[in-house]
CSV table of C-alpha atoms and ligand atoms in Angstrom, one decimal:
chain,number,residue,atom,x,y,z
A,1,UNK,CA,-44.4,-60.2,-77.1
A,2,UNK,CA,-40.8,-59.8,-78.3
A,3,UNK,CA,-37.8,-61.5,-76.8
A,4,UNK,CA,-34.2,-62.0,-77.8
A,5,UNK,CA,-33.0,-65.6,-78.1
A,6,UNK,CA,-29.6,-67.3,-78.1
A,7,UNK,CA,-30.2,-69.6,-81.1
A,8,UNK,CA,-26.7,-71.0,-81.6
A,9,UNK,CA,-23.0,-70.4,-80.9
A,10,UNK,CA,-22.4,-67.7,-83.5
A,11,UNK,CA,-22.1,-64.8,-81.0
A,12,UNK,CA,-23.7,-61.5,-80.3
A,13,UNK,CA,-24.9,-60.7,-83.9
A,14,UNK,CA,-26.6,-64.1,-84.1
A,15,UNK,CA,-29.0,-63.2,-81.3
A,16,UNK,CA,-32.6,-63.5,-82.7
A,17,UNK,CA,-35.4,-61.1,-82.0
A,18,UNK,CA,-38.5,-63.4,-81.9
A,19,UNK,CA,-42.2,-63.2,-81.2
A,20,UNK,CA,-43.4,-65.4,-78.4
A,21,UNK,CA,-47.0,-65.8,-77.2
A,22,UNK,CA,-48.0,-63.8,-74.2
A,23,UNK,CA,-48.4,-66.2,-71.3
A,24,UNK,CA,-50.6,-65.9,-68.2
A,25,UNK,CA,-49.1,-66.4,-64.7
A,26,UNK,CA,-49.9,-69.7,-63.1
A,27,UNK,CA,-50.5,-70.3,-59.3
A,28,UNK,CA,-47.9,-68.4,-57.3
A,29,UNK,CA,-46.5,-66.6,-60.4
A,30,UNK,CA,-46.3,-63.0,-61.4
A,31,UNK,CA,-46.3,-61.5,-64.9
A,32,UNK,CA,-43.8,-58.6,-65.2
A,33,UNK,CA,-43.7,-56.1,-68.1
A,34,UNK,CA,-40.0,-55.6,-68.3
A,35,UNK,CA,-38.8,-51.9,-68.4
A,36,UNK,CA,-35.1,-52.4,-68.1
A,37,UNK,CA,-32.3,-55.1,-68.2
A,38,UNK,CA,-28.7,-54.8,-67.1
A,39,UNK,CA,-26.0,-57.0,-68.5
A,40,UNK,CA,-23.3,-58.8,-66.7
A,41,UNK,CA,-20.0,-60.4,-68.0
A,42,UNK,CA,-21.7,-63.7,-67.3
A,43,UNK,CA,-24.6,-62.9,-69.8
A,44,UNK,CA,-22.0,-62.0,-72.4
A,45,UNK,CA,-20.2,-65.4,-71.7
A,46,UNK,CA,-23.5,-67.3,-72.2
A,47,UNK,CA,-24.0,-65.7,-75.6
A,48,UNK,CA,-20.3,-66.1,-76.8
A,49,UNK,CA,-19.9,-69.6,-75.4
A,50,UNK,CA,-23.2,-71.3,-74.9
A,51,UNK,CA,-22.3,-74.9,-75.7
A,52,UNK,CA,-19.8,-75.6,-72.8
A,53,UNK,CA,-22.3,-73.9,-70.5
A,54,UNK,CA,-25.1,-76.4,-71.6
A,55,UNK,CA,-27.4,-73.7,-72.9
A,56,UNK,CA,-30.4,-75.2,-74.8
A,57,UNK,CA,-31.5,-73.3,-77.9
A,58,UNK,CA,-33.5,-71.1,-78.1
A,59,UNK,CA,-32.7,-69.5,-74.7
A,60,UNK,CA,-33.6,-65.9,-73.7
A,61,UNK,CA,-30.5,-64.3,-72.2
A,62,UNK,CA,-29.9,-62.1,-69.1
A,63,UNK,CA,-30.5,-62.6,-65.4
A,64,UNK,CA,-31.2,-59.0,-64.4
A,65,UNK,CA,-34.4,-57.1,-65.1
A,66,UNK,CA,-36.9,-54.7,-63.5
A,67,UNK,CA,-40.4,-53.8,-64.5
A,68,UNK,CA,-44.0,-53.5,-63.5
A,69,UNK,CA,-46.4,-56.2,-62.3
A,70,UNK,CA,-49.2,-56.5,-64.9
A,71,UNK,CA,-50.9,-59.7,-63.7
A,72,UNK,CA,-50.7,-62.1,-60.7
A,73,UNK,CA,-51.6,-65.8,-60.5
A,74,UNK,CA,-53.8,-67.4,-57.9
A,75,UNK,CA,-52.4,-67.5,-54.4
A,76,UNK,CA,-50.1,-64.6,-54.8
A,77,UNK,CA,-50.2,-62.4,-51.8
A,78,UNK,CA,-47.1,-60.3,-52.0
A,79,UNK,CA,-47.7,-58.4,-55.3
A,80,UNK,CA,-50.4,-56.5,-57.1
A,81,UNK,CA,-50.8,-55.0,-60.5
A,82,UNK,CA,-48.7,-51.8,-60.8
A,83,UNK,CA,-46.0,-52.8,-58.3
A,84,UNK,CA,-42.4,-51.9,-59.4
A,85,UNK,CA,-40.2,-54.9,-59.0
A,86,UNK,CA,-36.8,-56.3,-59.8
A,87,UNK,CA,-36.2,-60.0,-60.4
A,88,UNK,CA,-33.8,-62.1,-58.3
A,89,UNK,CA,-30.9,-63.8,-60.1
A,90,UNK,CA,-32.2,-67.2,-59.1
A,91,UNK,CA,-35.8,-68.0,-59.5
A,92,UNK,CA,-35.9,-70.1,-56.3
A,93,UNK,CA,-33.4,-68.8,-53.7
A,94,UNK,CA,-35.4,-67.0,-51.0
A,95,UNK,CA,-33.1,-67.7,-48.0
A,96,UNK,CA,-30.7,-70.1,-46.4
A,97,UNK,CA,-27.7,-71.7,-48.1
A,98,UNK,CA,-27.3,-72.4,-51.8
A,99,UNK,CA,-28.2,-75.9,-53.2
A,100,UNK,CA,-27.8,-77.6,-56.5
A,101,UNK,CA,-31.6,-77.1,-57.1
A,102,UNK,CA,-31.1,-73.3,-56.5
A,103,UNK,CA,-28.2,-73.2,-58.9
A,104,UNK,CA,-30.4,-74.9,-61.5
A,105,UNK,CA,-32.8,-71.9,-61.2
A,106,UNK,CA,-30.4,-69.2,-62.5
A,107,UNK,CA,-32.1,-66.9,-65.0
A,108,UNK,CA,-30.6,-66.6,-68.5
A,109,UNK,CA,-28.7,-69.8,-68.2
A,110,UNK,CA,-30.2,-72.9,-66.6
A,111,UNK,CA,-33.6,-71.3,-67.1
A,112,UNK,CA,-35.1,-68.6,-69.4
A,113,UNK,CA,-33.8,-65.1,-69.0
A,114,UNK,CA,-35.4,-61.7,-68.9
A,115,UNK,CA,-34.4,-59.9,-72.2
A,116,UNK,CA,-38.1,-60.0,-73.2
A,117,UNK,CA,-41.0,-57.6,-73.0
A,118,UNK,CA,-42.9,-59.9,-70.6
A,119,UNK,CA,-41.5,-62.4,-68.1
A,120,UNK,CA,-43.2,-64.7,-65.7
A,121,UNK,CA,-41.4,-65.1,-62.3
A,122,UNK,CA,-42.3,-66.8,-59.1
A,123,UNK,CA,-43.8,-64.7,-56.3
A,124,UNK,CA,-40.5,-65.1,-54.3
A,125,UNK,CA,-38.4,-64.4,-57.3
A,126,UNK,CA,-39.0,-60.6,-57.0
A,127,UNK,CA,-38.1,-57.7,-54.7
A,128,UNK,CA,-39.8,-54.3,-54.4
A,129,UNK,CA,-37.9,-51.4,-56.0
A,130,UNK,CA,-37.3,-48.7,-53.4
A,131,UNK,CA,-39.2,-45.5,-54.1
A,132,UNK,CA,-36.1,-43.4,-54.7
A,133,UNK,CA,-34.9,-45.7,-57.5
A,134,UNK,CA,-36.1,-45.9,-61.1
A,135,UNK,CA,-36.0,-49.1,-63.2
A,136,UNK,CA,-32.2,-48.6,-62.8
A,137,UNK,CA,-32.8,-51.2,-60.1
A,138,UNK,CA,-32.3,-53.7,-63.0
A,139,UNK,CA,-28.6,-53.3,-62.2
A,140,UNK,CA,-28.9,-54.8,-58.8
A,141,UNK,CA,-29.8,-58.6,-58.9
A,142,UNK,CA,-26.4,-59.9,-59.9
A,143,UNK,CA,-23.5,-57.4,-59.7
A,144,UNK,CA,-24.6,-55.4,-56.7
A,145,UNK,CA,-25.7,-58.4,-54.7
A,146,UNK,CA,-22.5,-60.3,-55.5
A,147,UNK,CA,-20.5,-57.3,-54.2
A,148,UNK,CA,-22.8,-57.0,-51.1
A,149,UNK,CA,-22.5,-60.7,-50.3
A,150,UNK,CA,-18.8,-60.7,-50.7
A,151,UNK,CA,-18.1,-57.8,-48.4
A,152,UNK,CA,-21.0,-57.8,-46.0
A,153,UNK,CA,-22.6,-61.2,-45.7
A,154,UNK,CA,-19.5,-63.3,-46.0
A,155,UNK,CA,-16.7,-60.7,-45.4
A,156,UNK,CA,-18.3,-59.2,-42.3
A,157,UNK,CA,-16.7,-55.9,-43.4
A,158,UNK,CA,-16.0,-53.4,-40.6
A,159,UNK,CA,-15.2,-49.7,-40.6
A,160,UNK,CA,-11.5,-49.1,-40.9
A,161,UNK,CA,-10.7,-52.3,-42.8
A,162,UNK,CA,-9.0,-52.2,-46.2
A,163,UNK,CA,-10.6,-53.6,-49.3
A,164,UNK,CA,-8.9,-54.5,-52.6
A,165,UNK,CA,-11.1,-54.2,-55.8
A,166,UNK,CA,-10.0,-55.2,-59.3
A,167,UNK,CA,-11.1,-53.2,-62.3
A,168,UNK,CA,-14.1,-50.9,-62.8
A,169,UNK,CA,-16.8,-53.2,-64.0
A,170,UNK,CA,-20.3,-53.8,-62.6
A,171,UNK,CA,-19.3,-55.8,-59.5
A,172,UNK,CA,-16.3,-53.7,-58.6
A,173,UNK,CA,-18.1,-50.3,-58.8
A,174,UNK,CA,-20.9,-51.5,-56.6
A,175,UNK,CA,-18.2,-53.0,-54.2
A,176,UNK,CA,-16.6,-49.5,-54.1
A,177,UNK,CA,-19.9,-47.9,-53.1
A,178,UNK,CA,-20.6,-50.6,-50.5
A,179,UNK,CA,-17.1,-50.4,-49.0
A,180,UNK,CA,-17.2,-46.6,-48.7
A,181,UNK,CA,-20.7,-46.9,-47.1
A,182,UNK,CA,-19.1,-49.1,-44.4
A,183,UNK,CA,-16.2,-46.8,-43.7
A,184,UNK,CA,-13.5,-49.0,-45.4
A,185,UNK,CA,-10.3,-47.9,-47.1
A,186,UNK,CA,-10.4,-48.9,-50.8
A,187,UNK,CA,-7.5,-49.8,-53.0
A,188,UNK,CA,-8.7,-50.3,-56.6
A,189,UNK,CA,-7.0,-51.2,-59.8
A,190,UNK,CA,-8.0,-50.4,-63.4
A,191,UNK,CA,-6.3,-50.7,-66.8
A,192,UNK,CA,-7.4,-47.2,-67.7
A,193,UNK,CA,-6.1,-43.9,-66.3
A,194,UNK,CA,-9.4,-42.2,-67.3
A,195,UNK,CA,-11.4,-44.8,-65.3
A,196,UNK,CA,-8.9,-44.3,-62.4
A,197,UNK,CA,-9.8,-40.6,-62.2
A,198,UNK,CA,-13.5,-41.6,-62.0
A,199,UNK,CA,-13.0,-44.1,-59.1
A,200,UNK,CA,-11.0,-41.5,-57.3
A,201,UNK,CA,-13.9,-39.1,-57.6
A,202,UNK,CA,-16.1,-41.8,-56.2
A,203,UNK,CA,-13.9,-42.2,-53.1
A,204,UNK,CA,-11.3,-44.8,-53.9
A,205,UNK,CA,-8.5,-44.0,-51.5
A,206,UNK,CA,-5.6,-45.5,-53.5
A,207,UNK,CA,-5.6,-46.6,-57.2
A,208,UNK,CA,-3.2,-48.7,-59.3
A,209,UNK,CA,-3.1,-49.0,-63.1
A,210,UNK,CA,-2.5,-52.8,-63.6
A,211,UNK,CA,-1.3,-52.3,-67.1
A,212,UNK,CA,1.5,-49.8,-66.3
A,213,UNK,CA,2.1,-51.6,-63.0
A,214,UNK,CA,1.7,-55.3,-63.7
A,215,UNK,CA,3.2,-56.3,-60.3
A,216,UNK,CA,0.4,-54.4,-58.6
A,217,UNK,CA,0.5,-56.7,-55.6
A,218,UNK,CA,3.8,-54.9,-54.6
A,219,UNK,CA,2.0,-51.6,-54.7
A,220,UNK,CA,-0.8,-53.0,-52.5
A,221,UNK,CA,1.7,-54.2,-49.9
A,222,UNK,CA,3.5,-50.8,-49.9
A,223,UNK,CA,0.2,-49.1,-49.4
A,224,UNK,CA,-0.6,-51.3,-46.4
A,225,UNK,CA,2.9,-51.1,-44.8
A,226,UNK,CA,3.6,-54.7,-45.9
A,227,UNK,CA,0.6,-56.1,-44.0
A,228,UNK,CA,-1.8,-56.7,-46.9
A,229,UNK,CA,-5.5,-55.9,-47.2
A,230,UNK,CA,-8.4,-57.4,-45.1
A,231,UNK,CA,-10.6,-58.2,-48.1
A,232,UNK,CA,-10.3,-58.9,-51.8
A,233,UNK,CA,-13.3,-58.9,-54.1
A,234,UNK,CA,-11.6,-61.3,-56.6
A,235,UNK,CA,-13.3,-60.8,-60.0
A,236,UNK,CA,-10.3,-61.6,-62.1
A,237,UNK,CA,-10.0,-65.4,-61.6
A,238,UNK,CA,-7.0,-67.6,-62.3
A,239,UNK,CA,-5.0,-64.8,-63.9
A,240,UNK,CA,-5.2,-62.5,-60.9
A,241,UNK,CA,-5.6,-64.8,-57.9
A,242,UNK,CA,-1.9,-65.3,-57.2
A,243,UNK,CA,-1.5,-61.5,-57.0
A,244,UNK,CA,-4.6,-61.2,-54.9
A,245,UNK,CA,-3.2,-63.9,-52.6
A,246,UNK,CA,0.0,-61.9,-52.3
A,247,UNK,CA,-2.0,-58.8,-51.5
A,248,UNK,CA,-4.2,-60.2,-48.7
A,249,UNK,CA,-3.1,-60.1,-45.1
A,250,UNK,CA,-2.5,-63.2,-43.0
A,251,UNK,CA,-6.0,-64.4,-42.0
A,252,UNK,CA,-7.7,-62.1,-44.5
A,253,UNK,CA,-10.7,-62.9,-46.8
A,254,UNK,CA,-10.9,-63.4,-50.5
A,255,UNK,CA,-14.3,-63.6,-52.1
A,256,UNK,CA,-13.8,-65.7,-55.2
A,257,UNK,CA,-16.1,-64.4,-57.9
A,258,UNK,CA,-14.7,-64.0,-61.3
A,259,UNK,CA,-13.6,-65.7,-64.5
A,260,UNK,CA,-12.3,-62.7,-66.4
A,261,UNK,CA,-8.8,-64.4,-66.8
A,262,UNK,CA,-7.5,-67.9,-66.6
A,263,UNK,CA,-4.2,-69.3,-65.2
A,264,UNK,CA,-3.1,-71.7,-62.5
A,265,UNK,CA,-1.8,-70.8,-59.1
A,266,UNK,CA,0.2,-72.5,-56.4
A,267,UNK,CA,-2.3,-72.8,-53.5
A,268,UNK,CA,0.5,-73.0,-50.8
A,269,UNK,CA,0.4,-69.2,-50.1
A,270,UNK,CA,-3.3,-69.4,-49.4
A,271,UNK,CA,-2.7,-72.2,-46.8
A,272,UNK,CA,0.4,-70.5,-45.2
A,273,UNK,CA,-1.4,-67.2,-44.8
A,274,UNK,CA,-4.5,-68.9,-43.4
A,275,UNK,CA,-6.6,-67.1,-46.0
A,276,UNK,CA,-10.3,-67.5,-45.8
A,277,UNK,CA,-11.7,-68.0,-49.3
A,278,UNK,CA,-15.4,-68.0,-50.0
A,279,UNK,CA,-16.8,-69.2,-53.3
A,280,UNK,CA,-19.6,-66.7,-54.2
A,281,UNK,CA,-22.5,-67.4,-56.5
A,282,UNK,CA,-24.6,-64.2,-56.3
A,283,UNK,CA,-26.9,-64.4,-53.3
A,284,UNK,CA,-30.4,-65.0,-51.9
A,285,UNK,CA,-33.5,-62.9,-51.9
A,286,UNK,CA,-33.1,-62.2,-48.2
A,287,UNK,CA,-29.5,-60.9,-48.8
A,288,UNK,CA,-31.0,-58.8,-51.6
A,289,UNK,CA,-33.5,-57.3,-49.2
A,290,UNK,CA,-30.8,-56.5,-46.6
A,291,UNK,CA,-28.8,-54.8,-49.3
A,292,UNK,CA,-31.8,-52.7,-50.4
A,293,UNK,CA,-32.3,-51.6,-46.8
A,294,UNK,CA,-28.7,-50.3,-46.7
A,295,UNK,CA,-29.0,-48.7,-50.2
A,296,UNK,CA,-32.2,-47.0,-49.3
A,297,UNK,CA,-30.7,-45.5,-46.1
A,298,UNK,CA,-27.8,-44.1,-48.2
A,299,UNK,CA,-29.9,-43.4,-51.4
A,300,UNK,CA,-27.2,-45.4,-53.2
A,301,UNK,CA,-27.7,-45.2,-57.0
A,302,UNK,CA,-26.1,-47.4,-59.6
A,303,UNK,CA,-23.4,-46.1,-61.9
A,304,UNK,CA,-24.7,-46.6,-65.4
A,305,UNK,CA,-22.3,-46.1,-68.3
A,306,UNK,CA,-24.8,-46.4,-71.1
A,307,UNK,CA,-28.3,-47.4,-71.8
A,308,UNK,CA,-29.3,-49.0,-75.1
A,309,UNK,CA,-32.8,-49.3,-76.5
A,310,UNK,CA,-34.3,-52.8,-76.7
A,311,UNK,CA,-33.9,-52.8,-80.6
A,312,UNK,CA,-30.2,-52.1,-80.2
A,313,UNK,CA,-29.6,-54.6,-77.4
A,314,UNK,CA,-26.7,-56.3,-79.3
A,315,UNK,CA,-24.7,-53.0,-79.0
A,316,UNK,CA,-24.7,-53.4,-75.2
A,317,UNK,CA,-22.9,-56.7,-75.4
A,318,UNK,CA,-20.4,-55.4,-78.0
A,319,UNK,CA,-19.6,-52.5,-75.6
A,320,UNK,CA,-19.0,-55.0,-72.7
A,321,UNK,CA,-16.9,-57.2,-74.9
A,322,UNK,CA,-14.5,-54.2,-75.6
A,323,UNK,CA,-14.4,-53.5,-71.8
A,324,UNK,CA,-15.4,-49.9,-72.9
A,325,UNK,CA,-17.7,-49.4,-69.9
A,326,UNK,CA,-17.5,-48.1,-66.4
A,327,UNK,CA,-20.0,-49.7,-63.9
A,328,UNK,CA,-23.1,-51.0,-65.5
A,329,UNK,CA,-24.6,-51.2,-69.0
A,330,UNK,CA,-28.4,-51.2,-69.3
A,331,UNK,CA,-31.1,-51.9,-71.9
A,332,UNK,CA,-34.4,-50.1,-71.8
A,333,UNK,CA,-37.7,-51.8,-72.9
B,1,NAP,N1,-19.7,-65.6,-59.0
B,1,NAP,C1,-20.7,-64.7,-59.1
B,1,NAP,O1,-21.7,-64.8,-58.5
B,1,NAP,C2,-20.5,-63.6,-60.1
B,1,NAP,C3,-21.4,-62.5,-60.1
B,1,NAP,C4,-21.1,-61.4,-60.9
B,1,NAP,C5,-20.0,-61.4,-61.7
B,1,NAP,N2,-19.1,-62.5,-61.6
B,1,NAP,C6,-17.9,-62.5,-62.4
B,1,NAP,O2,-17.1,-61.3,-62.0
B,1,NAP,C7,-16.4,-60.8,-63.1
B,1,NAP,C8,-16.8,-59.4,-63.3
B,1,NAP,O3,-18.1,-59.3,-63.7
B,1,NAP,P1,-18.7,-57.9,-64.1
B,1,NAP,O4,-20.1,-58.2,-64.6
B,1,NAP,O5,-18.5,-56.9,-63.1
B,1,NAP,O6,-17.8,-57.6,-65.4
B,1,NAP,P2,-17.6,-56.3,-66.2
B,1,NAP,O7,-18.6,-55.3,-65.9
B,1,NAP,O8,-17.5,-56.7,-67.7
B,1,NAP,O9,-16.2,-55.7,-65.7
B,1,NAP,C9,-15.0,-56.2,-66.1
B,1,NAP,C10,-13.9,-55.2,-65.8
B,1,NAP,O10,-12.9,-56.0,-65.1
B,1,NAP,C11,-11.7,-55.3,-65.4
B,1,NAP,N3,-10.7,-56.3,-65.8
B,1,NAP,C12,-10.7,-57.0,-67.0
B,1,NAP,N4,-9.6,-57.8,-67.0
B,1,NAP,C13,-8.9,-57.6,-65.9
B,1,NAP,C14,-7.7,-58.0,-65.3
B,1,NAP,N5,-6.9,-58.9,-66.0
B,1,NAP,N6,-7.3,-57.6,-64.1
B,1,NAP,C15,-8.1,-56.7,-63.4
B,1,NAP,N7,-9.2,-56.2,-63.9
B,1,NAP,C16,-9.6,-56.6,-65.1
B,1,NAP,C17,-11.9,-54.3,-66.4
B,1,NAP,O11,-11.9,-53.0,-65.7
B,1,NAP,P3,-10.9,-51.8,-66.2
B,1,NAP,O12,-11.4,-51.4,-67.6
B,1,NAP,O13,-11.1,-50.8,-65.2
B,1,NAP,O14,-9.5,-52.3,-66.2
B,1,NAP,C18,-13.3,-54.6,-66.9
B,1,NAP,O15,-14.0,-53.5,-67.3
B,1,NAP,C19,-16.7,-61.8,-64.2
B,1,NAP,O16,-15.7,-62.8,-64.3
B,1,NAP,C20,-18.1,-62.4,-63.9
B,1,NAP,O17,-18.3,-63.6,-64.5
B,1,NAP,C21,-19.4,-63.6,-60.9
């Protein structure tokens, strides 16, 4: 079976397409014929910068995939041949809180990823794809669940609250869908006017171009009568956190997610405003199932910018590197 491999630190074009032997699932394991992957900024980072991330070579990239069960190992009760499934981001996070051992089970980083025709996953490393969804469910394990956990599991989002979203990538577009599903008011930034018109058509209530308006936190405060927002889904990192802290209300919540930009911030404002900050690392299988229940009720579909065939998978990462996309980028297998 064919699989892409990170074989060194020479970037996207150095990804190798290799032949690996077809493996059989062991006890408690399931063999999935992958039909789709989606890529995340994190997958791109693993390829561009594998050494500081401790990636051993060769390593199959990507955390997010969906496909069809083609074989099950002994003792597997939850799945049968033909089931349509999506993997979970962590091989071993069914429920409860995160631990170091769970962190060490992340796909496409600490363990082998899913950009391969066949992947073996643990029985509890899978969720069922709802009937209304295609293998587009490959978009859900990381970006959607991170947005869901940020706003719903940790943020306890309530109707009428105000949510600040940064940019129009995978996490932020799912966060827009989840926030509107819960009756929230959304303020969303983007560096592109064309993308701003698209988020408006999806229901973003207020939009700000962070390139033409670099002090966007002032616009956020104006839009909230000087109070600030209840929630920030902070995908930017060090370079945006100070502005996010200025934008959040006293006692508000910042879900700390991203590493798109780097800088340092003075933490005093976070203390003075009694901000609740939650470090987010995706989420558990139980959180994933809760999200799917909500998505099914609303027939929520992912926003997919482009889909690349497996043989052109490298083009998917090049598109993400240029931030040319809106929502998700997928690879079909
Ligand atoms: N902690 C976790 O569990 C977790 C999970 C998922 C993702 N993440 C992190 O979250 C971040 C987003 O991931 P993603 O997969 O959604 O990325 P993505 O699809 O590549 O989206 C990135 C988007 O962010 C916007 N952006 C870039 N620089 C920005 C800036 N300086 N200020 C505001 N917006 C900016 C751009 O939107 P516009 O083109 O509209 O400007 C860009 O398209 C990454 O840092 C990723 O590592 C963390």
